CSV table of C-alpha atoms in Angstrom, one decimal:
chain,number,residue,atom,x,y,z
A,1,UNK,CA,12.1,-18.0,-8.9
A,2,UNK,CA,8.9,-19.1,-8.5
A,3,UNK,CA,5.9,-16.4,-7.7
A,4,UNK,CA,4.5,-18.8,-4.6
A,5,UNK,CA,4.9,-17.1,-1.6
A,6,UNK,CA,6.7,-18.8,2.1
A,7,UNK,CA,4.0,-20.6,4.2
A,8,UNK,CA,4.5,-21.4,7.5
A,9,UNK,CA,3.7,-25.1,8.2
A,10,UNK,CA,1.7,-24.7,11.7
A,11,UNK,CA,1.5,-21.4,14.0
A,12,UNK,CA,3.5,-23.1,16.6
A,13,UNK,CA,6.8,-22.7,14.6
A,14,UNK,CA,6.7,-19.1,14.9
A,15,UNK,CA,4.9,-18.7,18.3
A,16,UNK,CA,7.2,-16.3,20.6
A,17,UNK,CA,8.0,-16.9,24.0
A,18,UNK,CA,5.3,-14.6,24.6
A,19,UNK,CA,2.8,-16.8,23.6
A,20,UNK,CA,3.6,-19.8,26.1
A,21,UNK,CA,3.6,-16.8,29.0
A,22,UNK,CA,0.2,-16.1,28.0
A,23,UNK,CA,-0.8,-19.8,28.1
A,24,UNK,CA,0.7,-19.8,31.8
A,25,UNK,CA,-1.1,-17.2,33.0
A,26,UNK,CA,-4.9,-18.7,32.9
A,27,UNK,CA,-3.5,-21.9,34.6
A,28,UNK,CA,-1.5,-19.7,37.6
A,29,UNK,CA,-4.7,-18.0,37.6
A,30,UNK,CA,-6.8,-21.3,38.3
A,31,UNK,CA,-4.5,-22.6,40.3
A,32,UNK,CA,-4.7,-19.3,42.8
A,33,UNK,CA,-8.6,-19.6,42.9
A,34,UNK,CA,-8.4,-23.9,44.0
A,35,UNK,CA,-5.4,-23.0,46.3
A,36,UNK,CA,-7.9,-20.3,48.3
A,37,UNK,CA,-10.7,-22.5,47.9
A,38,UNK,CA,-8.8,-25.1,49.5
A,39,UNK,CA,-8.9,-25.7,53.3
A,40,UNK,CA,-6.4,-25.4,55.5
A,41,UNK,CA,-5.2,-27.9,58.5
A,42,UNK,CA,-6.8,-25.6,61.3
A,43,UNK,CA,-10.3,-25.8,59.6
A,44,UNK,CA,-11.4,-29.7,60.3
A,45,UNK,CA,-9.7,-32.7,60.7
A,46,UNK,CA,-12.3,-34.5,58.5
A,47,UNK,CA,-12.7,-31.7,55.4
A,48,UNK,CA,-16.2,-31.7,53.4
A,49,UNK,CA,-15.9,-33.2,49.9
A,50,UNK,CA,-14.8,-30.7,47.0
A,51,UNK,CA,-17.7,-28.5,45.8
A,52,UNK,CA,-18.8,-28.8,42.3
A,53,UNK,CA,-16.9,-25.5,41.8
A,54,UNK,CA,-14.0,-26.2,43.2
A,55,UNK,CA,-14.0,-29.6,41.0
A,56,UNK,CA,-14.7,-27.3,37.7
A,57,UNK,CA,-11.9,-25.5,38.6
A,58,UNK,CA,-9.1,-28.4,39.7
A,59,UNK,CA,-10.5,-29.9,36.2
A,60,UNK,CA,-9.8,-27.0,34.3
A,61,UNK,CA,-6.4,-25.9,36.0
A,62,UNK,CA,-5.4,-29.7,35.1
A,63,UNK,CA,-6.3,-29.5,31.4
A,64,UNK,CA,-4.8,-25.7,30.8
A,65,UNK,CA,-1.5,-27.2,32.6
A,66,UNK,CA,-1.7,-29.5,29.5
A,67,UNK,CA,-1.9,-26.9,27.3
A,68,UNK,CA,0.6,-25.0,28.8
A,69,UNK,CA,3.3,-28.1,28.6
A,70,UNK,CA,2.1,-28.7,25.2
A,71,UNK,CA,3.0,-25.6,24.0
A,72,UNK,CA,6.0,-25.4,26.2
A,73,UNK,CA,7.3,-29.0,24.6
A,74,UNK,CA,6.6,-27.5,20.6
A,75,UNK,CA,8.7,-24.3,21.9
A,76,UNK,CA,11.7,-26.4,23.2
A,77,UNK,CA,11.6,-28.5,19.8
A,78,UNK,CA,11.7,-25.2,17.1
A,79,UNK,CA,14.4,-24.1,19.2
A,80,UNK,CA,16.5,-27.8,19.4
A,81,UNK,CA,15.5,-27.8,15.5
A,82,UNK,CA,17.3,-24.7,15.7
A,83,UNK,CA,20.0,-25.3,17.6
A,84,UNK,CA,21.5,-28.4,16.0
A,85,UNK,CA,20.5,-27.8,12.0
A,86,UNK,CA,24.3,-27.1,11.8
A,87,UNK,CA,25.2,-30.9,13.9
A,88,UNK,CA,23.4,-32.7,11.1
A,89,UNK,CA,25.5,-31.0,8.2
A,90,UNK,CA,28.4,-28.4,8.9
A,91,UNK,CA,27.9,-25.4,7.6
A,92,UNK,CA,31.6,-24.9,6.6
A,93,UNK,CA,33.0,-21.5,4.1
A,94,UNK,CA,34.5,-22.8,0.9
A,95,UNK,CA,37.4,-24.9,0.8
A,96,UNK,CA,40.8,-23.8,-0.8
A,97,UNK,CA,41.8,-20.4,-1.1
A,98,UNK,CA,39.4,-17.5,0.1
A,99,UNK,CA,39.4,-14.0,0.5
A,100,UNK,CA,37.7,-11.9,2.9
A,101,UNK,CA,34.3,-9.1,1.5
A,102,UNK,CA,35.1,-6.1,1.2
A,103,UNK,CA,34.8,-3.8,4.6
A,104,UNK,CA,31.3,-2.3,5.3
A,105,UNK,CA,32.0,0.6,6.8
A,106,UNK,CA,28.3,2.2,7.2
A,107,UNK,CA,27.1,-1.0,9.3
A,108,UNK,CA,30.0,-1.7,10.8
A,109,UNK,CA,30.7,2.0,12.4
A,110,UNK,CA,27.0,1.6,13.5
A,111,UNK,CA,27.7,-1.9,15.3
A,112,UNK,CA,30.9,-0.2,16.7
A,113,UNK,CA,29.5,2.5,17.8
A,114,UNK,CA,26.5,1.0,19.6
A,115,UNK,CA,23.7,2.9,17.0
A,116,UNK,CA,20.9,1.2,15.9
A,117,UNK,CA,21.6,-0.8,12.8
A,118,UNK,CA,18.3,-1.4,9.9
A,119,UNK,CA,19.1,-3.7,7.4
A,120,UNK,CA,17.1,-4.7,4.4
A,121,UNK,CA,17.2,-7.8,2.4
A,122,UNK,CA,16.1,-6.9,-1.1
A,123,UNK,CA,15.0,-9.8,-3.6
A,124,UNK,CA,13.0,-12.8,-4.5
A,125,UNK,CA,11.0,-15.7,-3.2
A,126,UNK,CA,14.6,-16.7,-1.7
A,127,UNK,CA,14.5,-13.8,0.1
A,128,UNK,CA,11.3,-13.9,1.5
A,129,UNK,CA,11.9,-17.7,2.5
A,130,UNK,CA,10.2,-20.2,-0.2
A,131,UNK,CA,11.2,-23.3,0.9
A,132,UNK,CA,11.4,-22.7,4.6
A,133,UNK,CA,9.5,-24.6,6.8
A,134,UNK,CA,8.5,-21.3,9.1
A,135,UNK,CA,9.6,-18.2,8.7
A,136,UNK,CA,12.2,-18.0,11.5
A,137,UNK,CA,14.2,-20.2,9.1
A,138,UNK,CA,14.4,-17.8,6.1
A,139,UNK,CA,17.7,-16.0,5.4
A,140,UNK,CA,17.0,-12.8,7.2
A,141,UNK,CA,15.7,-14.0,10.2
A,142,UNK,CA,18.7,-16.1,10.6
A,143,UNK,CA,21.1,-13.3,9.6
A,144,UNK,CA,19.2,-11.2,12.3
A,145,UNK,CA,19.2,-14.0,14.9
A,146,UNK,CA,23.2,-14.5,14.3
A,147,UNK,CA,23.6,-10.8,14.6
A,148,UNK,CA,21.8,-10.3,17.6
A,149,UNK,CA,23.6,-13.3,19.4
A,150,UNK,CA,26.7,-11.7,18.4
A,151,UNK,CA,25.9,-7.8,19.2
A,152,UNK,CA,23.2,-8.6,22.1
A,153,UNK,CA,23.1,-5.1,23.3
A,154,UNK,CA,22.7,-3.8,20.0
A,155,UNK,CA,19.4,-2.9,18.3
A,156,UNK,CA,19.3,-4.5,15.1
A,157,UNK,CA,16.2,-4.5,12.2
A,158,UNK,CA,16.6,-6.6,9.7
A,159,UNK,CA,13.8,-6.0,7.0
A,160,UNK,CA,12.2,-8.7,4.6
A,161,UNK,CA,11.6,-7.1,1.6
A,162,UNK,CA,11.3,-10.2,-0.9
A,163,UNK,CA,8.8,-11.1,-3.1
A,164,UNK,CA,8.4,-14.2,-5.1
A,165,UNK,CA,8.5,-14.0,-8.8
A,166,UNK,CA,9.9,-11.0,-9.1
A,167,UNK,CA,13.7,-10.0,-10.9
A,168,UNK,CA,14.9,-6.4,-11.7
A,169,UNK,CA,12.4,-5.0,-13.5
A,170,UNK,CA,9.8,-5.4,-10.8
A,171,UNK,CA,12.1,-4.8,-8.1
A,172,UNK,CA,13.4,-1.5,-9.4
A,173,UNK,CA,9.4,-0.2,-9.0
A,174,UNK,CA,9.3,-0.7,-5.5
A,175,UNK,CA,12.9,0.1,-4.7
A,176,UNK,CA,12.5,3.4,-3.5
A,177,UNK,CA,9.5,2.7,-1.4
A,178,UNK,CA,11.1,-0.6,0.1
A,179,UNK,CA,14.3,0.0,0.0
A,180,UNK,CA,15.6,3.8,0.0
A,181,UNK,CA,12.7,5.3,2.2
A,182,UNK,CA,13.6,3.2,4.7
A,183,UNK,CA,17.1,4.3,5.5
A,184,UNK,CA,18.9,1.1,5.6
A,185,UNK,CA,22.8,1.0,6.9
A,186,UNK,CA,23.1,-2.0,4.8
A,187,UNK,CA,20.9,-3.8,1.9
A,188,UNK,CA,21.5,-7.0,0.9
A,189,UNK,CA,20.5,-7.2,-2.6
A,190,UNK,CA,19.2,-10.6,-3.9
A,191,UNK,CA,18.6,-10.6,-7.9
A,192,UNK,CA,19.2,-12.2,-11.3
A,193,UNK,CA,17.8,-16.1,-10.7
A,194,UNK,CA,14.3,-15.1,-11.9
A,195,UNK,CA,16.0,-13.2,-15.2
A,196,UNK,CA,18.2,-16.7,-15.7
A,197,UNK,CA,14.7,-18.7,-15.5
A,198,UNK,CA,12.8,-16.7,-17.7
A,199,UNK,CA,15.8,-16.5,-20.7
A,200,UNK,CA,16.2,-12.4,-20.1
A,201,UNK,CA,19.4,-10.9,-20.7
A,202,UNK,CA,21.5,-11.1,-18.6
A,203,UNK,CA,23.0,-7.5,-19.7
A,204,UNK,CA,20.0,-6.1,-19.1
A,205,UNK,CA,19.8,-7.5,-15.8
A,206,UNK,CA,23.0,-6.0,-15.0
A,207,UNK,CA,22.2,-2.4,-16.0
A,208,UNK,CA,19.0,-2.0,-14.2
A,209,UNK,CA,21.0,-3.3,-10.9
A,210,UNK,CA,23.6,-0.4,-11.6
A,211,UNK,CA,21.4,2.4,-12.1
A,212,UNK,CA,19.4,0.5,-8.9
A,213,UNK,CA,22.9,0.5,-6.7
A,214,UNK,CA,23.3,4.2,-8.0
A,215,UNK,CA,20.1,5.4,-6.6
A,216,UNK,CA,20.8,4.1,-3.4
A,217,UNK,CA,24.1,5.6,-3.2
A,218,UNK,CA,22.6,8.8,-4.0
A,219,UNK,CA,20.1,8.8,-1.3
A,220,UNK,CA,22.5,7.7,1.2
A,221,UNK,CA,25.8,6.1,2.5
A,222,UNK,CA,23.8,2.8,3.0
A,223,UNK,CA,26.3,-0.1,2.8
A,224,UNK,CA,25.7,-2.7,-0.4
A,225,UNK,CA,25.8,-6.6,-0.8
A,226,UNK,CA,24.6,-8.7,-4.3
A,227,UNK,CA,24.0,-12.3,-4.3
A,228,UNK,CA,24.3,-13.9,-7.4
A,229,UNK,CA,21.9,-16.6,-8.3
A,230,UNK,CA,21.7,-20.1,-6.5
A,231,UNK,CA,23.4,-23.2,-7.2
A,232,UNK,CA,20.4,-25.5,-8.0
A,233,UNK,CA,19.4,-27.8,-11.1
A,234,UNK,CA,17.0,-25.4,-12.3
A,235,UNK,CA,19.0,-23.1,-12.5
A,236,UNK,CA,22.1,-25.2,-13.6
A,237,UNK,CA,19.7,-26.4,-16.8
A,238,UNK,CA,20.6,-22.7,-17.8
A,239,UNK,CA,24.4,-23.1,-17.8
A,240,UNK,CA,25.5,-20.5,-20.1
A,241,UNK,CA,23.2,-17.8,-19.0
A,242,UNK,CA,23.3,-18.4,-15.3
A,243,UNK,CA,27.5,-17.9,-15.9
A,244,UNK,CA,26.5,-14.7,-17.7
A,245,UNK,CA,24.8,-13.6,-14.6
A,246,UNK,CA,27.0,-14.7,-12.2
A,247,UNK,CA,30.0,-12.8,-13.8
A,248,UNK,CA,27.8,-9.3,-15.1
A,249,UNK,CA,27.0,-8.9,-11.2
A,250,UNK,CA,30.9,-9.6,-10.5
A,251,UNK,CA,31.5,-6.6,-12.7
A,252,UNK,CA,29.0,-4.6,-11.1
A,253,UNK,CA,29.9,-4.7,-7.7
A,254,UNK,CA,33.4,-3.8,-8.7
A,255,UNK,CA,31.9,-1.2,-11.0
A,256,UNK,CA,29.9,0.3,-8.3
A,257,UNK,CA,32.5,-0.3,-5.2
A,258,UNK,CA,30.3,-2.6,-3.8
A,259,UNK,CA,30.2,-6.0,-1.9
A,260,UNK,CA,29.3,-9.3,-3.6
A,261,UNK,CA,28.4,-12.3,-1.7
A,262,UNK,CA,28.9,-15.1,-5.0
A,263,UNK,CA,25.9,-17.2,-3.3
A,264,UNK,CA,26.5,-19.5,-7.1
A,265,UNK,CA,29.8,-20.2,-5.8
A,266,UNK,CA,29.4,-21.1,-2.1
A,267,UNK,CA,26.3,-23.4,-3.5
A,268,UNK,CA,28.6,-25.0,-5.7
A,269,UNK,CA,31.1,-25.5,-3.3
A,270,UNK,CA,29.1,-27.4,-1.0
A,271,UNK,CA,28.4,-29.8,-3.4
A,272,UNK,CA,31.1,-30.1,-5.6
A,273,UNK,CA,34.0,-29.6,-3.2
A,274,UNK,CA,32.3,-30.8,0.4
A,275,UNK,CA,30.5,-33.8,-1.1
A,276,UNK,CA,27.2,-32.6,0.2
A,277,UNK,CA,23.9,-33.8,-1.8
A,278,UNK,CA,22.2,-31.2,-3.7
A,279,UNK,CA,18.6,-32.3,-1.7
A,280,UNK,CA,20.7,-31.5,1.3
A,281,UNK,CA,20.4,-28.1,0.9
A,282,UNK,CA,17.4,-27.4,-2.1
A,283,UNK,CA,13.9,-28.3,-1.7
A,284,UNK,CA,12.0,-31.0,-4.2
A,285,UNK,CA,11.5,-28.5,-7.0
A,286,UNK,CA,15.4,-27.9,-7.5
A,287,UNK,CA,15.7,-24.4,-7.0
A,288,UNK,CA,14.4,-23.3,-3.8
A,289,UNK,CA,17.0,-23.4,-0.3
A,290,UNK,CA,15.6,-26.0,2.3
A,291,UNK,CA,16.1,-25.0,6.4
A,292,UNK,CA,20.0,-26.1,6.1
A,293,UNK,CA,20.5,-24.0,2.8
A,294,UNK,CA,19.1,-20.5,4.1
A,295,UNK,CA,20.8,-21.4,7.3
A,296,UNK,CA,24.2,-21.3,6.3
A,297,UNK,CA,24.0,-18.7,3.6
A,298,UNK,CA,23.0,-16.8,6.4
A,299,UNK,CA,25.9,-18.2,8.6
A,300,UNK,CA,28.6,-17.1,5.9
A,301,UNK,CA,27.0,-13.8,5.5
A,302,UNK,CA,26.6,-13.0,8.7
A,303,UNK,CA,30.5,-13.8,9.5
A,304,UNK,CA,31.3,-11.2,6.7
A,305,UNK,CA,29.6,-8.7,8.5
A,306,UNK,CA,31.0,-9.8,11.7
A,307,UNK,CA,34.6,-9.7,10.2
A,308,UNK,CA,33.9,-6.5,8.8
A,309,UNK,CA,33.3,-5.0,12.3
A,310,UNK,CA,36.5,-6.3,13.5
A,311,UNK,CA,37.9,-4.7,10.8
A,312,UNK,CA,36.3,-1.2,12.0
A,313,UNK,CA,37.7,-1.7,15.1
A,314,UNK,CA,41.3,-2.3,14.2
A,315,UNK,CA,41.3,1.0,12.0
A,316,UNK,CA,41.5,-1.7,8.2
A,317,UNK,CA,39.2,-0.6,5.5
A,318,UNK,CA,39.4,-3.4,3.2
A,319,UNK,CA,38.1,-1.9,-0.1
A,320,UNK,CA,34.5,-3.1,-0.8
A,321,UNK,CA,35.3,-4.4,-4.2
A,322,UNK,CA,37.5,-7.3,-3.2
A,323,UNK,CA,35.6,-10.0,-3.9
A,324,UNK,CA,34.3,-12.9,-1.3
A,325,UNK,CA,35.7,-16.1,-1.2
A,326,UNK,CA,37.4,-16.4,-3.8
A,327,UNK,CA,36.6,-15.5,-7.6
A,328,UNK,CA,35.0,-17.0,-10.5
């Protein structure tokens, strides 16, 4: 993937409610100081014209209530952009036969149980959101957003660790930093697109993401999702090796007794089997997800997770080798 980092396009894509509350308060504030300035009925029936003050003031209470509706209007259009990204294009699970991930007990028995839950999303410049137009549309925020809506009681971290450019070996440097030192009850490992680009091997790729997937599980009873390389025509233009990938992370997982989310697969899907435009879901320079793309990869993942809770709480512990959807 490419080493160019996620920009967000303008601050007020990302500004939090908080931010509009702090633009309210100066204009209640002004408004306060005219209303006591103001006189009341019993004074005179024939008040004295406004002082220069209280004219200052009325003119400044009347252009912060512009900012304040301004900001309040840029607020309600990030969250209609991201309320009906899914009413332009479906986000719909592969079509034909599909199986469900494999159970994840860790995260789920945390969910269940009402603990709080610290996920980390380990990868790439598709990790950390290339492509995006803010950050709030990036895979993890979505996933954490979905999550949240789902579990609103519980208290759920979802940490970003991605960095553009980077494959296995730079990933397995900072994976005990990132990664194991932070405790997670899930990762969500991210890996092998960079290695397709750059003509490594894909065996290679495969054995450091073993011995990576065996330190984790030595440090802990953290739950574990790969995802496979993208569906995208830079990485297509790498056929052979991308399928090399694709199917040496396969093994993995099942190597390892952990989850796969076969992100190549879904991608495909959408545009093979549900007739949806590859610029639909990948930016201009054919690799990176758009808003849609992150959107519902984080929508299918999330619903795995989901699932995997209700599975928890029916007493079914679906072994975390059977593969998602269904196989290559």
């Amino acid at each position: 993937m490419s080493s160019l980092r996620p920009f967000c396009l303008t601050a007020w894509l990302a500004a939090p409610a908080a931010a509009v509350l702090l633009l309210l308060a100066p204009a209640a504030h002004a408004q306060t100081q005219a209303a006591q300035a103001a006189p009341t009925p019993a004074q005179s029936s024939d008040p004295a014209p406004a002082s220069p003050s209280q004219t200052t003031i009325a003119a400044r209470s009347q252009e912060q209530r512009g900012v304040t509706s301004r900001a309040i209007d840029k607020v309600k259009e990030v969250a209609k952009s991201a309320a009906d990204i899914f009413s332009r294009v479906p986000c719909l699970p592969p079509k034909g036969g599909s199986k469900a991930m494999g159970s994840l007990p860790h995260v789920a028995g945390k969910l269940v149980a009402g603990k709080p839950v610290v996920i980390v999303a380990f990868g790439s410049s598709s990790t950390a959101g290339f492509g995006a137009s803010s950050p709030e549309f990036n895979y993890p925020n979505r996933l954490a957003a979905q999550l949240r809506r789902h579990y609103p009681t519980a208290d759920i971290t979802v940490v970003n660790a991605g960095v553009g450019g980077e494959d296995a070996p730079e990933m397995m440097k900072r994976l005990q930093t990132q990664v194991i030192d932070v405790h997670p009850d899930l990762v969500i490992w991210q890996v092998g697109t960079n290695a397709v680009l750059r003509n490594l091997d894909p065996g290679d790729t495969a054995k450091m993401v073993e011995d990576g997937i065996g330190r984790i599980q030595a440090a802990g009873d953290a739950d574990i999702v790969l995802v496979d390389p993208q569906y995208s025509p830079a990485v297509n233009q790498r056929k052979e090796s991308a399928g090399k990938m694709v199917n040496l992370l396969g093994k993995v997982a099942e190597l390892r007794h952990v989850g796969i989310f076969p992100r190549f697969e879904v991608m495909r899907d959408w545009h093979e089997n549900q007739a949806i435009p590859v610029e639909s879901f990948v930016i201009a320079d054919g690799l990176h997800m758009n808003d849609w793309g992150y959107a519902c990869f984080a929508q299918l993942l999330g619903d795995d997770i989901i699932r995997s809770v209700g599975q928890i709480k029916l007493g079914v512990n679906v072994p975390a080798d059977v593969q998602t959807y269904r196989p290559m």
